[in-house]
XYZ file of C-alpha atoms in Angstrom:
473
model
C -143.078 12.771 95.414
C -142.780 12.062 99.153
C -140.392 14.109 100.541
C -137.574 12.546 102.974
C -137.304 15.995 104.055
C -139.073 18.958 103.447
C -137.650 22.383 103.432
C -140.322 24.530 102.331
C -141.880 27.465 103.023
C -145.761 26.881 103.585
C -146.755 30.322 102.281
C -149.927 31.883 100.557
C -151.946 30.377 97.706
C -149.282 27.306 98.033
C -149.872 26.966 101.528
C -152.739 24.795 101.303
C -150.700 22.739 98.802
C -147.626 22.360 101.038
C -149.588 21.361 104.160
C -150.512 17.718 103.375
C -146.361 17.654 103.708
C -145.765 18.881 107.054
C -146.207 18.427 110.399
C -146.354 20.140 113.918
C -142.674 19.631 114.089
C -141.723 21.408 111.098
C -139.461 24.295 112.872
C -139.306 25.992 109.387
C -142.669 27.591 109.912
C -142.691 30.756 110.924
C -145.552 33.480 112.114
C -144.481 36.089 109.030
C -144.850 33.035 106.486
C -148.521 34.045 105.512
C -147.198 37.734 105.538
C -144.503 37.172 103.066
C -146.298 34.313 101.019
C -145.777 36.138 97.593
C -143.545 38.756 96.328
C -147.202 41.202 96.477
C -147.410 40.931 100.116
C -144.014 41.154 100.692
C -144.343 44.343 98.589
C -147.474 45.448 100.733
C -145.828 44.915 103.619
C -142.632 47.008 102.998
C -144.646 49.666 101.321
C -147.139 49.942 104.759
C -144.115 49.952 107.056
C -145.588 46.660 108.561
C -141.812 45.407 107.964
C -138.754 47.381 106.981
C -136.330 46.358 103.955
C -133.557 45.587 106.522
C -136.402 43.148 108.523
C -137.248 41.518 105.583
C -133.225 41.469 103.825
C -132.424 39.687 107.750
C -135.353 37.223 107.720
C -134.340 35.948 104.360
C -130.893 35.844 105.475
C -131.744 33.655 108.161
C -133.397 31.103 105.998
C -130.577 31.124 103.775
C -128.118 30.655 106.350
C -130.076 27.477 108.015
C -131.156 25.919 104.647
C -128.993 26.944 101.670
C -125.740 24.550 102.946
C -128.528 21.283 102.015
C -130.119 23.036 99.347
C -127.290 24.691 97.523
C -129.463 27.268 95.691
C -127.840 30.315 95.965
C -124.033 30.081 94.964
C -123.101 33.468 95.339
C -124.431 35.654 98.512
C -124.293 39.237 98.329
C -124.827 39.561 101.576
C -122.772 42.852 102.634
C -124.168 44.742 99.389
C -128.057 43.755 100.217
C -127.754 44.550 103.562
C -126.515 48.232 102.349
C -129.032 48.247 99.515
C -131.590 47.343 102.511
C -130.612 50.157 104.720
C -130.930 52.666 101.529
C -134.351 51.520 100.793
C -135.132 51.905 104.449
C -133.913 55.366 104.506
C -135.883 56.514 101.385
C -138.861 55.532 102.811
C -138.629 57.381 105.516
C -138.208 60.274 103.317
C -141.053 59.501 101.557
C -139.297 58.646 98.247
C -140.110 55.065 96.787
C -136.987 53.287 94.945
C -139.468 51.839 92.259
C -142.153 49.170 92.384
C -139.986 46.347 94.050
C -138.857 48.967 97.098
C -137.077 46.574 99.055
C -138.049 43.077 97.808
C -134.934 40.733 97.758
C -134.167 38.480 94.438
C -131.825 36.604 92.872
C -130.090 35.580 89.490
C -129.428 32.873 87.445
C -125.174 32.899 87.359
C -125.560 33.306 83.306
C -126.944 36.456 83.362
C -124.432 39.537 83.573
C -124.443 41.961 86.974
C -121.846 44.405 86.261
C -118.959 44.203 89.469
C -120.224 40.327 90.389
C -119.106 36.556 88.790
C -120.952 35.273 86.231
C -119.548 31.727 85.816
C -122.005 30.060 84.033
C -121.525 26.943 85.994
C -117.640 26.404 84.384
C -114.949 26.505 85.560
C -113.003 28.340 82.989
C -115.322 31.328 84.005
C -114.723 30.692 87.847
C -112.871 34.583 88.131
C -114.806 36.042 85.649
C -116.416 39.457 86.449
C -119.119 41.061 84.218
C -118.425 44.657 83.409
C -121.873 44.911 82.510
C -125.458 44.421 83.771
C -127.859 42.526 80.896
C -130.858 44.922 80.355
C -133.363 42.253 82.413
C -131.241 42.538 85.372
C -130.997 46.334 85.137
C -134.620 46.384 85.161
C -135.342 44.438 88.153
C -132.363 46.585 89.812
C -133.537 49.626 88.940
C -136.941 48.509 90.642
C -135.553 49.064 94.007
C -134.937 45.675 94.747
C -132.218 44.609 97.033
C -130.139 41.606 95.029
C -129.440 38.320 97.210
C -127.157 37.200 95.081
C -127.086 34.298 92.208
C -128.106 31.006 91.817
C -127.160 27.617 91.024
C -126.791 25.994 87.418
C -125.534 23.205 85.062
C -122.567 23.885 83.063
C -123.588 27.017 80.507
C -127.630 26.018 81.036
C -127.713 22.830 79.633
C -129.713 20.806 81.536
C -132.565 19.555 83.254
C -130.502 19.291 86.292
C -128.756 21.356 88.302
C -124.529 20.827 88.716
C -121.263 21.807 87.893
C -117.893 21.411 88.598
C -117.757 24.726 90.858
C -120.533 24.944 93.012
C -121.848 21.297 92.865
C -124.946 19.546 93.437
C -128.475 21.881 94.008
C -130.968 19.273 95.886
C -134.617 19.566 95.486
C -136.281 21.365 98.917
C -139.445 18.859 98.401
C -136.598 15.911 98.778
C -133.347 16.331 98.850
C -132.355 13.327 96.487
C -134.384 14.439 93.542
C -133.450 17.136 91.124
C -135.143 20.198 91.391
C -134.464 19.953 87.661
C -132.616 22.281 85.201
C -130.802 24.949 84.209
C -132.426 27.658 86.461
C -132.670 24.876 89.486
C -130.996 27.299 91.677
C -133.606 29.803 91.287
C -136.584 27.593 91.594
C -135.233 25.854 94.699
C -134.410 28.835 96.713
C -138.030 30.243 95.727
C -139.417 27.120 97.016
C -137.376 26.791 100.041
C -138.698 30.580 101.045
C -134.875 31.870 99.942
C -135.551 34.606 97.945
C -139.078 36.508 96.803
C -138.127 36.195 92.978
C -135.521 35.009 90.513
C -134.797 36.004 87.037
C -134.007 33.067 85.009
C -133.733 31.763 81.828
C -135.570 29.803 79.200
C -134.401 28.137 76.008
C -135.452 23.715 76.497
C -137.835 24.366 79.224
C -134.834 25.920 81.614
C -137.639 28.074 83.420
C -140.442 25.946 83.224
C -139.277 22.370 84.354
C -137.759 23.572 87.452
C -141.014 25.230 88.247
C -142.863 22.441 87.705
C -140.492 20.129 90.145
C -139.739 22.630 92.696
C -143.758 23.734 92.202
C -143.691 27.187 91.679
C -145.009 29.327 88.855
C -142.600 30.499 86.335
C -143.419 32.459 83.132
C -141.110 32.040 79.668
C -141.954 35.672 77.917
C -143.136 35.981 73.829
C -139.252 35.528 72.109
C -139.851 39.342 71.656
C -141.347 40.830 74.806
C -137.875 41.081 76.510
C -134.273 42.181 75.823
C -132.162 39.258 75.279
C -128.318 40.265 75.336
C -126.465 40.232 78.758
C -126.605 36.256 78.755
C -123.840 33.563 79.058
C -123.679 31.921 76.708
C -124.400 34.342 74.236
C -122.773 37.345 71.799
C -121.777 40.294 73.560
C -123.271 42.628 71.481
C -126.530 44.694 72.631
C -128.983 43.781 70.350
C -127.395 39.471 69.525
C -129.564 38.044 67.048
C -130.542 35.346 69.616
C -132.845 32.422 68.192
C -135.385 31.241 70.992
C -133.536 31.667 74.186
C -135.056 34.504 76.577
C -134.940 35.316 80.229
C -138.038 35.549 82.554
C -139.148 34.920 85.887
C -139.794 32.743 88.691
C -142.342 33.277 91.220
C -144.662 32.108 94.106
C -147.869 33.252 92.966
C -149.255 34.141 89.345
C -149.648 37.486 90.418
C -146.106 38.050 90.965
C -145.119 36.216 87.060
C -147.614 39.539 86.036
C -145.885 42.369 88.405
C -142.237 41.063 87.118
C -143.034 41.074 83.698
C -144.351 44.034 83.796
C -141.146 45.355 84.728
C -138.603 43.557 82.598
C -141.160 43.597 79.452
C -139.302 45.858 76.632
C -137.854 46.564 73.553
C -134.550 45.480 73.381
C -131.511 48.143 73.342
C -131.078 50.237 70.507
C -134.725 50.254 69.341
C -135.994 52.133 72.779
C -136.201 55.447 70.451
C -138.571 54.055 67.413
C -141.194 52.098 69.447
C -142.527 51.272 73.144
C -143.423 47.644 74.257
C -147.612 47.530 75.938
C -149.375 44.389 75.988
C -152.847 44.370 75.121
C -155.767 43.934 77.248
C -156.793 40.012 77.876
C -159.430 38.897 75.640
C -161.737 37.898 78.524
C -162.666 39.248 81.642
C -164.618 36.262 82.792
C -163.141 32.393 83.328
C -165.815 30.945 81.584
C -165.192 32.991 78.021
C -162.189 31.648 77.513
C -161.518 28.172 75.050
C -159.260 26.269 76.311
C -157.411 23.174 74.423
C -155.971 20.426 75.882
C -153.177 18.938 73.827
C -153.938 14.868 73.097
C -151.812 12.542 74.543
C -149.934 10.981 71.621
C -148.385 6.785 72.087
C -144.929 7.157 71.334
C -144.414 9.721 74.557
C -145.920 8.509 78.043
C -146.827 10.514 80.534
C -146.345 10.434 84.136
C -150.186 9.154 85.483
C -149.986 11.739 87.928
C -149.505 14.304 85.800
C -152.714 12.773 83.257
C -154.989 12.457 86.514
C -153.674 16.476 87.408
C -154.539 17.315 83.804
C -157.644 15.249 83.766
C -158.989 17.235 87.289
C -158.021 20.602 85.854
C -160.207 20.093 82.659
C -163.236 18.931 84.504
C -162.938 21.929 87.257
C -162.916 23.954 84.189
C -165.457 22.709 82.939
C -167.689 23.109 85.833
C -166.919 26.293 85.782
C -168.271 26.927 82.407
C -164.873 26.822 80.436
C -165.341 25.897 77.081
C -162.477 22.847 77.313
C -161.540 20.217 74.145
C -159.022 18.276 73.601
C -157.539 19.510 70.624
C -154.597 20.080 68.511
C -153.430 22.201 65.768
C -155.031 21.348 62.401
C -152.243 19.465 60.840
C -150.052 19.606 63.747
C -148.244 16.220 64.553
C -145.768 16.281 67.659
C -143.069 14.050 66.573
C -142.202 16.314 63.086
C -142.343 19.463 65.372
C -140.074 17.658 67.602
C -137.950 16.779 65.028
C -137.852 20.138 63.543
C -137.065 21.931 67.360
C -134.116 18.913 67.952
C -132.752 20.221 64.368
C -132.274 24.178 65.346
C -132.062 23.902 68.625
C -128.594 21.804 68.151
C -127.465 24.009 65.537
C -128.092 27.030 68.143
C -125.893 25.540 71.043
C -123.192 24.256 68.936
C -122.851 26.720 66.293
C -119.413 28.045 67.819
C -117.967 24.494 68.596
C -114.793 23.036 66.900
C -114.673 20.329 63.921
C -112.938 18.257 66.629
C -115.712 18.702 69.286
C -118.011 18.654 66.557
C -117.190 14.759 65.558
C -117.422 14.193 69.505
C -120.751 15.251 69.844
C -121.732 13.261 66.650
C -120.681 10.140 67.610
C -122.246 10.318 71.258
C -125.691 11.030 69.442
C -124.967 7.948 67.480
C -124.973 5.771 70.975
C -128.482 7.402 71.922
C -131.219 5.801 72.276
C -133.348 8.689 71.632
C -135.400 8.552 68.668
C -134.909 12.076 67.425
C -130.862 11.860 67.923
C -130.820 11.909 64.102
C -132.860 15.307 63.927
C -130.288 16.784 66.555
C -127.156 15.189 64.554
C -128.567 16.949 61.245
C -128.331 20.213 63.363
C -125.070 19.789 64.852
C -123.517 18.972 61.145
C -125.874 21.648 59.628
C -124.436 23.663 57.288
C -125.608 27.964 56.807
C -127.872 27.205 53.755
C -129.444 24.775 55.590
C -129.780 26.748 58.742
C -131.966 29.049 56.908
C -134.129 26.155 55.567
C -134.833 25.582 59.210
C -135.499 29.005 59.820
C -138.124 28.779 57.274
C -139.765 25.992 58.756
C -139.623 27.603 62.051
C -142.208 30.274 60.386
C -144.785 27.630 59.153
C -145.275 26.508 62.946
C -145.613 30.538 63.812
C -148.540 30.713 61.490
C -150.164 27.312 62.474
C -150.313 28.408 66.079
C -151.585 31.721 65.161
C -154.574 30.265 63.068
C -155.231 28.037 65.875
C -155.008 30.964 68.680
C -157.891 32.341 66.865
C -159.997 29.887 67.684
C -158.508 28.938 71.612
C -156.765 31.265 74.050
C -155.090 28.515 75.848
C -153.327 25.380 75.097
C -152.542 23.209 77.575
C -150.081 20.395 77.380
C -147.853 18.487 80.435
C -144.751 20.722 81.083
C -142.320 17.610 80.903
C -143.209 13.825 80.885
C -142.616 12.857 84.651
C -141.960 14.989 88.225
C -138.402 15.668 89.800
C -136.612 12.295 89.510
C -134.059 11.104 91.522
C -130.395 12.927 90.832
C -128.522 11.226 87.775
C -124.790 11.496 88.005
C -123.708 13.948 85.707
C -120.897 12.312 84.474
C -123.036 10.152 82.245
C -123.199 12.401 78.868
C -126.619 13.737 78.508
C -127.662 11.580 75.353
C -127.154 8.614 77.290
C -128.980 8.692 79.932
C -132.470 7.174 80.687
C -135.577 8.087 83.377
C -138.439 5.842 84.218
C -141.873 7.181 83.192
C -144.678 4.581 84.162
C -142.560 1.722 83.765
C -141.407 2.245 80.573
C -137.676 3.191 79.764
C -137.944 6.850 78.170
C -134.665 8.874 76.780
C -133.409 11.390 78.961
C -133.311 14.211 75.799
C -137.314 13.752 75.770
C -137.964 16.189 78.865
C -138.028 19.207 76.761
C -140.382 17.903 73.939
C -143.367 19.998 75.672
C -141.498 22.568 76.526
C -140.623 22.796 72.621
C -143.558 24.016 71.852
C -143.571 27.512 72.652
C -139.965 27.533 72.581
C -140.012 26.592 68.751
C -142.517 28.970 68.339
C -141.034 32.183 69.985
C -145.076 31.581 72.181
C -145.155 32.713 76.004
C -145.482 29.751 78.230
C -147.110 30.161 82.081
C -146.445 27.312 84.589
C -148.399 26.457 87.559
C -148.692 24.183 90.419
C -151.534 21.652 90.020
C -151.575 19.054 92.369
C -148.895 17.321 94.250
C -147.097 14.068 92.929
């Protein structure tokens, strides 16, 4: 991507990254950038006194205020209530008493996840004076970390796209260029991280809503183990503490790896209800040293192209691996073919999202997958028509790919695969329906509904998936 206009904050271990972009005239730089690179130093800095909460709340402000109106990341600015938060944390300090391990540190939400006393709209309009009454567990968690809440962020219509728009708030641009996407559904989050708007974000994940964003607003985002975090407190979603949700979870966005590890740490637990029977600790990484771990590299497959970019970026990353001793093969599951698991994740994932849909906008949706041209439209219209018996059949198969990736995790700690098939494209008009639209991935027409087949595979799998900036297209 070459930007038209670039927006970003040129900050820690993305700084080097960022700087091929900019140029002596760039009047977004500023001296505390390198300070305040990651949520850790920002941390550092508050818990030193190098910078009070206040400081920090007003120096975010500021960035919001001169680059949000372009961007249109964060919808909803708490502005009053963060600068009170601010002066709290600011006052505890001084008393010596800490607020929890994010004293300070400003953040944002995605507007589908619940803050009791604020709008969660979901990105629709029928939701526009909606108030939660409650606070979903994962927010609670980063709140009760002493951070000071910026507000929320920008979204498509009840998450359900790779871009970012809807009829209330409009439009979020991509900070690297503001005519590409900064893709979908947390786009808010990932392009006021980017744009140096906020130090985290707590999203959410169900068809690669956390991880393409990251990858075209390049930041690191983390989807959590479909177990590792408490799942109610999302629109959409069932209202009741412990929903029996399939797939979807909630995790965060970051500027550093280091900061995916300190807010997971925090929002990492059982969900409510089963606090009293058992405790949630991760176990200690299998290595200590790069060059122990096996790493596989998912083959390319024919009927799927790649962005080139994205192959070369691949390509580099196994051989500096390598060099560094990494045992690295291209490899997949014994067994495994891509298209079937596709097929299979298409199948459940449209019987998740329109479960609670009427016959009438049930024949709707069936007929537009009949005009797609994506191959797997089929799979998705077999999901959409499914009926309870065979929702468990899919259920079923859903287990078989658990235990495949488990055999293979025996043998390799990381797989590696392409997060999505291109970088941020160029905004789509979102009132062409979803399953007709089209993107241009090395000259070849590819269906818009294949951006999440990547992303499928942890998602079908309940697996954790990491992104991280590798390269710059």
């Amino acid at each position: 991507m070459k930007p038209e206009r670039l927006l970003l904050m040129a900050t820690g271990s993305l700084s080097r990254w960022y700087a091929s972009g900019t140029s002596s005239k760039d009047t977004w730089r500023k001296p505390m950038d390198d300070q305040f690179a990651t949520a850790q130093k920002m941390r550092e800095a508050l818990r030193t006194r190098r910078v009070s909460a206040q400081e920090l709340l007003e120096w975010h402000l500021k960035r919001i205020k001169r680059y949000n109106q372009e961007i249109n990341a964060i919808v909803v600015l708490t502005e009053e209530q963060a600068c009170q938060r601010a002066a709290e944390a600011d006052a505890a300090l001084a008393r010596g008493v800490s607020l929890g391990p994010l004293h300070g540190l400003p953040v944002t939400i995605k507007d589908c996840i619940e803050v009791a006393g604020m709008p969660t709209t979901a990105g629709v309009p029928q939701r526009t004076h909606t108030i939660s009454t409650t606070t979903a567990p994962v927010a609670q968690s980063i709140l009760d970390a002493g951070t000071v809440l910026l507000g929320k962020t920008n979204l498509p219509p009840y998450a359900t796209d790779w871009q970012t728009s809807n009829p209330l708030f409009g439009r979020t641009n991509n900070p690297w260029d503001l005519t590409r996407t900064p893709g979908g559904s947390t786009g808010g989050g990932a392009a006021a991280l980017a744009a140096g708007l906020t130090a985290l974000e707590l999203g959410s994940d169900l068809a690669g809503s956390l991880r393409i964003p990251a990858a075209f607003c390049g930041v690191y985002g983390h989807r959590p183990s479909e177990t590792a975090v408490p799942r109610s407190g999302h629109i959409p979603g069932s209202p009741l503490e412990n929903p029996a949700v399939v797939m979807n979870v909630m995790g965060p966005l970051a500027r550093s790896a280091a900061d995916l590890e300190m807010a997971l740490s925090i929002i990492a637990e059982p969900i409510v209800g089963e606090r009293v029977a058992w405790q949630l600790q991760f176990p200690p990484p299998r290595h200590t040293r790069l060059a122990d771990f096996r790493v596989a590299i998912l083959p390319p497959v024919p009927w799927l192209p790649v962005d080139g970019e994205i192959l070369s970026a691949l390509d580099d990353l196994a051989a500096r691996l390598r060099h560094m001793g990494v045992r690295v093969e291209e490899i997949k599951p014994e067994g495994f073919d891509l298209w079937k698991h596709h097929e299979a994740y298409c199948q459940l994932l449209s019987a998740i999202i329109f479960a609670d849909v009427s016959a009438e906008e049930r024949a709707q949706i069936v007929e537009l997958l009949r005009q797609s041209p994506d191959p797997f439209a089929g799979a998705q219209e077999a999901g959409v028509s499914a009926p309870v018996s065979q929702f468990l059949a899919m259920l079923e198969q859903r287990e078989c790919y658990r235990a495949l990736f488990r055999e293979f995790f025996g043998d390799f700690d990381v797989l590696v695969a392409p997060v999505t098939v291109t970088s941020a494209f160029k905004h789509i008009s979102d009132q062409i329906p979803r399953v007709k639209r089209t993107i241009q991935v090395n000259g070849r027409t590819v269906p818009y509904t294949l951006l999440p087949v990547y992303a499928g595979l942890a998602t079908y799998s309940g697996l954790p998936a990491t992104v991280f900036p590798w390269g710059k297209t």
